[in-house]
Amino acid sequence: MEYFELYSLPVSFLIDEKDLKKQFLKKSREFHPDFFTLESEEKQEDILRSSTLNNAAYKVLKDFDLRMKYILTQSGTLKGEGQDKLEQSFLMEMMDINEALMELQFEPNEVESQKLLSQIKAFETDLKKDVETFLAKEINSLSTDDLESVKQYYLKKKYLNRLEENLSKMNLSL
């Protein structure tokens, strides 16, 4: 997991974000292209690649959702767009929320909108409880089933985030 190696961090869903930022700033100074203007073109290209890698790694690792996606993809657990499926039982549970969201599109209502947002947030909190122990561990200590559970959490969280976004867009027009 190249991004974690870059900062000498353990591969885990939960990381020390202060340490991450400290390592990022250190690498930013180390690989800043302005310090290498008198070097050969090849050396300048190497530094630019290192600087780009540093920025990309930090962008991914500082964001919990992007970090989850990165780890799940790198471990081979998350296959990619359209290849990973949500559990049918979850989709059935989401039917009521989707119906309420559709009703709000036709009849905007701030009170109902807030209720729906609370319901979505509660769902997300409950989902996280199921995987909290896995999130705190280093990846090499997790089983395939553990990683599959985290993947389902990631996919469900992504789905709930999309519902929240749609609800937020509707609230802008109220």
GROMACS .gro file of C-alpha atoms in nm:
model
  174
    1MET     CA    1   0.000   0.000   0.000
    2GLU     CA    2   0.220   0.269  -0.143
    3TYR     CA    3   0.046   0.568   0.018
    4PHE     CA    4   0.086   0.429   0.369
    5GLU     CA    5   0.447   0.331   0.300
    6LEU     CA    6   0.524   0.683   0.184
    7TYR     CA    7   0.437   0.816   0.530
    8SER     CA    8   0.553   0.507   0.726
    9LEU     CA    9   0.201   0.460   0.861
   10PRO     CA   10   0.037   0.129   0.951
   11VAL     CA   11  -0.225   0.024   0.695
   12SER     CA   12  -0.547   0.087   0.884
   13PHE     CA   13  -0.883   0.251   0.822
   14LEU     CA   14  -0.831   0.473   1.127
   15ILE     CA   15  -0.502   0.661   1.134
   16ASP     CA   16  -0.339   0.937   1.334
   17GLU     CA   17  -0.436   1.232   1.117
   18LYS     CA   18  -0.197   1.472   1.296
   19ASP     CA   19   0.091   1.238   1.217
   20LEU     CA   20  -0.030   1.211   0.858
   21LYS     CA   21  -0.029   1.590   0.819
   22LYS     CA   22   0.314   1.616   0.981
   23GLN     CA   23   0.454   1.354   0.740
   24PHE     CA   24   0.286   1.523   0.443
   25LEU     CA   25   0.438   1.862   0.528
   26LYS     CA   26   0.780   1.703   0.577
   27LYS     CA   27   0.757   1.533   0.236
   28SER     CA   28   0.626   1.855   0.079
   29ARG     CA   29   0.942   2.036   0.187
   30GLU     CA   30   1.159   1.741   0.083
   31PHE     CA   31   1.007   1.717  -0.266
   32HIS     CA   32   0.933   2.082  -0.340
   33PRO     CA   33   1.029   2.141  -0.705
   34ASP     CA   34   1.162   2.492  -0.633
   35PHE     CA   35   1.454   2.340  -0.442
   36PHE     CA   36   1.569   2.145  -0.748
   37THR     CA   37   1.569   2.405  -1.026
   38LEU     CA   38   1.945   2.367  -1.080
   39GLU     CA   39   1.934   1.987  -1.096
   40SER     CA   40   1.925   1.779  -1.414
   41GLU     CA   41   1.600   1.748  -1.604
   42GLU     CA   42   1.579   1.382  -1.501
   43LYS     CA   43   1.617   1.470  -1.132
   44GLN     CA   44   1.355   1.745  -1.166
   45GLU     CA   45   1.112   1.494  -1.320
   46ASP     CA   46   1.177   1.249  -1.035
   47ILE     CA   47   1.110   1.522  -0.778
   48LEU     CA   48   0.793   1.626  -0.961
   49ARG     CA   49   0.672   1.263  -0.957
   50SER     CA   50   0.751   1.238  -0.585
   51SER     CA   51   0.573   1.566  -0.515
   52THR     CA   52   0.269   1.451  -0.715
   53LEU     CA   53   0.264   1.118  -0.528
   54ASN     CA   54   0.286   1.304  -0.196
   55ASN     CA   55  -0.011   1.524  -0.285
   56ALA     CA   56  -0.220   1.234  -0.415
   57ALA     CA   57  -0.141   1.019  -0.111
   58TYR     CA   58  -0.232   1.296   0.130
   59LYS     CA   59  -0.557   1.373  -0.051
   60VAL     CA   60  -0.665   1.009  -0.023
   61LEU     CA   61  -0.542   0.931   0.328
   62LYS     CA   62  -0.679   1.246   0.493
   63ASP     CA   63  -1.036   1.162   0.383
   64PHE     CA   64  -1.190   0.864   0.566
   65ASP     CA   65  -1.410   0.755   0.273
   66LEU     CA   66  -1.130   0.784   0.016
   67ARG     CA   67  -0.895   0.600   0.253
   68MET     CA   68  -1.149   0.318   0.291
   69LYS     CA   69  -1.190   0.295  -0.086
   70TYR     CA   70  -0.812   0.294  -0.136
   71ILE     CA   71  -0.753   0.016   0.120
   72LEU     CA   72  -1.041  -0.196  -0.007
   73THR     CA   73  -0.928  -0.153  -0.368
   74GLN     CA   74  -0.561  -0.220  -0.294
   75SER     CA   75  -0.651  -0.533  -0.094
   76GLY     CA   76  -0.860  -0.663  -0.386
   77THR     CA   77  -1.179  -0.653  -0.177
   78LEU     CA   78  -1.343  -0.372  -0.374
   79LYS     CA   79  -1.360  -0.467  -0.740
   80GLY     CA   80  -1.480  -0.144  -0.901
   81GLU     CA   81  -1.779   0.034  -1.048
   82GLY     CA   82  -2.068  -0.200  -1.113
   83GLN     CA   83  -1.888  -0.511  -0.988
   84ASP     CA   84  -1.960  -0.471  -0.617
   85LYS     CA   85  -2.319  -0.524  -0.510
   86LEU     CA   86  -2.513  -0.404  -0.209
   87GLU     CA   87  -2.692  -0.663  -0.003
   88GLN     CA   88  -3.054  -0.707  -0.111
   89SER     CA   89  -3.176  -0.673   0.249
   90PHE     CA   90  -3.019  -0.327   0.271
   91LEU     CA   91  -3.184  -0.216  -0.053
   92MET     CA   92  -3.519  -0.334   0.080
   93GLU     CA   93  -3.464  -0.128   0.396
   94MET     CA   94  -3.387   0.175   0.181
   95MET     CA   95  -3.719   0.155  -0.006
   96ASP     CA   96  -3.903   0.360   0.258
   97ILE     CA   97  -3.635   0.627   0.259
   98ASN     CA   98  -3.634   0.645  -0.121
   99GLU     CA   99  -4.013   0.675  -0.127
  100ALA     CA  100  -4.002   0.956   0.131
  101LEU     CA  101  -3.734   1.129  -0.074
  102MET     CA  102  -3.951   1.107  -0.386
  103GLU     CA  103  -4.248   1.252  -0.196
  104LEU     CA  104  -4.033   1.544  -0.083
  105GLN     CA  105  -3.938   1.613  -0.443
  106PHE     CA  106  -4.305   1.669  -0.525
  107GLU     CA  107  -4.407   1.828  -0.195
  108PRO     CA  108  -4.110   1.994  -0.023
  109ASN     CA  109  -4.146   2.003   0.355
  110GLU     CA  110  -3.865   2.121   0.584
  111VAL     CA  111  -3.987   1.922   0.886
  112GLU     CA  112  -4.015   1.599   0.688
  113SER     CA  113  -3.683   1.669   0.525
  114GLN     CA  114  -3.514   1.699   0.867
  115LYS     CA  115  -3.683   1.378   0.984
  116LEU     CA  116  -3.553   1.196   0.679
  117LEU     CA  117  -3.203   1.333   0.730
  118SER     CA  118  -3.210   1.214   1.093
  119GLN     CA  119  -3.324   0.871   0.978
  120ILE     CA  120  -3.037   0.851   0.728
  121LYS     CA  121  -2.783   0.961   0.991
  122ALA     CA  122  -2.918   0.703   1.238
  123PHE     CA  123  -2.885   0.432   0.975
  124GLU     CA  124  -2.525   0.531   0.913
  125THR     CA  125  -2.446   0.527   1.286
  126ASP     CA  126  -2.595   0.179   1.323
  127LEU     CA  127  -2.398   0.051   1.024
  128LYS     CA  128  -2.072   0.181   1.167
  129LYS     CA  129  -2.130   0.000   1.498
  130ASP     CA  130  -2.114  -0.330   1.310
  131VAL     CA  131  -1.762  -0.263   1.176
  132GLU     CA  132  -1.599  -0.038   1.436
  133THR     CA  133  -1.372  -0.313   1.567
  134PHE     CA  134  -1.248  -0.388   1.214
  135LEU     CA  135  -1.186  -0.021   1.136
  136ALA     CA  136  -0.951   0.016   1.433
  137LYS     CA  137  -0.729  -0.281   1.341
  138GLU     CA  138  -0.439  -0.300   1.101
  139ILE     CA  139  -0.539  -0.453   0.769
  140ASN     CA  140  -0.304  -0.751   0.792
  141SER     CA  141  -0.491  -0.868   1.103
  142LEU     CA  142  -0.830  -0.876   0.929
  143SER     CA  143  -0.979  -1.184   0.767
  144THR     CA  144  -1.138  -1.189   0.424
  145ASP     CA  145  -1.481  -1.191   0.593
  146ASP     CA  146  -1.384  -0.887   0.803
  147LEU     CA  147  -1.278  -0.698   0.491
  148GLU     CA  148  -1.602  -0.803   0.320
  149SER     CA  149  -1.796  -0.655   0.612
  150VAL     CA  150  -1.603  -0.329   0.579
  151LYS     CA  151  -1.671  -0.331   0.204
  152GLN     CA  152  -2.044  -0.365   0.265
  153TYR     CA  153  -2.022  -0.079   0.516
  154TYR     CA  154  -1.838   0.133   0.258
  155LEU     CA  155  -2.094   0.061  -0.016
  156LYS     CA  156  -2.388   0.128   0.218
  157LYS     CA  157  -2.230   0.448   0.349
  158LYS     CA  158  -2.174   0.563  -0.009
  159TYR     CA  159  -2.540   0.493  -0.085
  160LEU     CA  160  -2.653   0.687   0.224
  161ASN     CA  161  -2.423   0.977   0.133
  162ARG     CA  162  -2.590   0.993  -0.208
  163LEU     CA  163  -2.931   1.007  -0.039
  164GLU     CA  164  -2.807   1.290   0.183
  165GLU     CA  165  -2.676   1.478  -0.121
  166ASN     CA  166  -3.009   1.444  -0.298
  167LEU     CA  167  -3.191   1.565   0.012
  168SER     CA  168  -2.950   1.856   0.044
  169LYS     CA  169  -3.007   1.959  -0.319
  170MET     CA  170  -3.381   1.961  -0.260
  171ASN     CA  171  -3.343   2.174   0.052
  172LEU     CA  172  -3.162   2.439  -0.151
  173SER     CA  173  -3.478   2.486  -0.354
  174LEU     CA  174  -3.712   2.515  -0.052
   0.00000   0.00000   0.00000
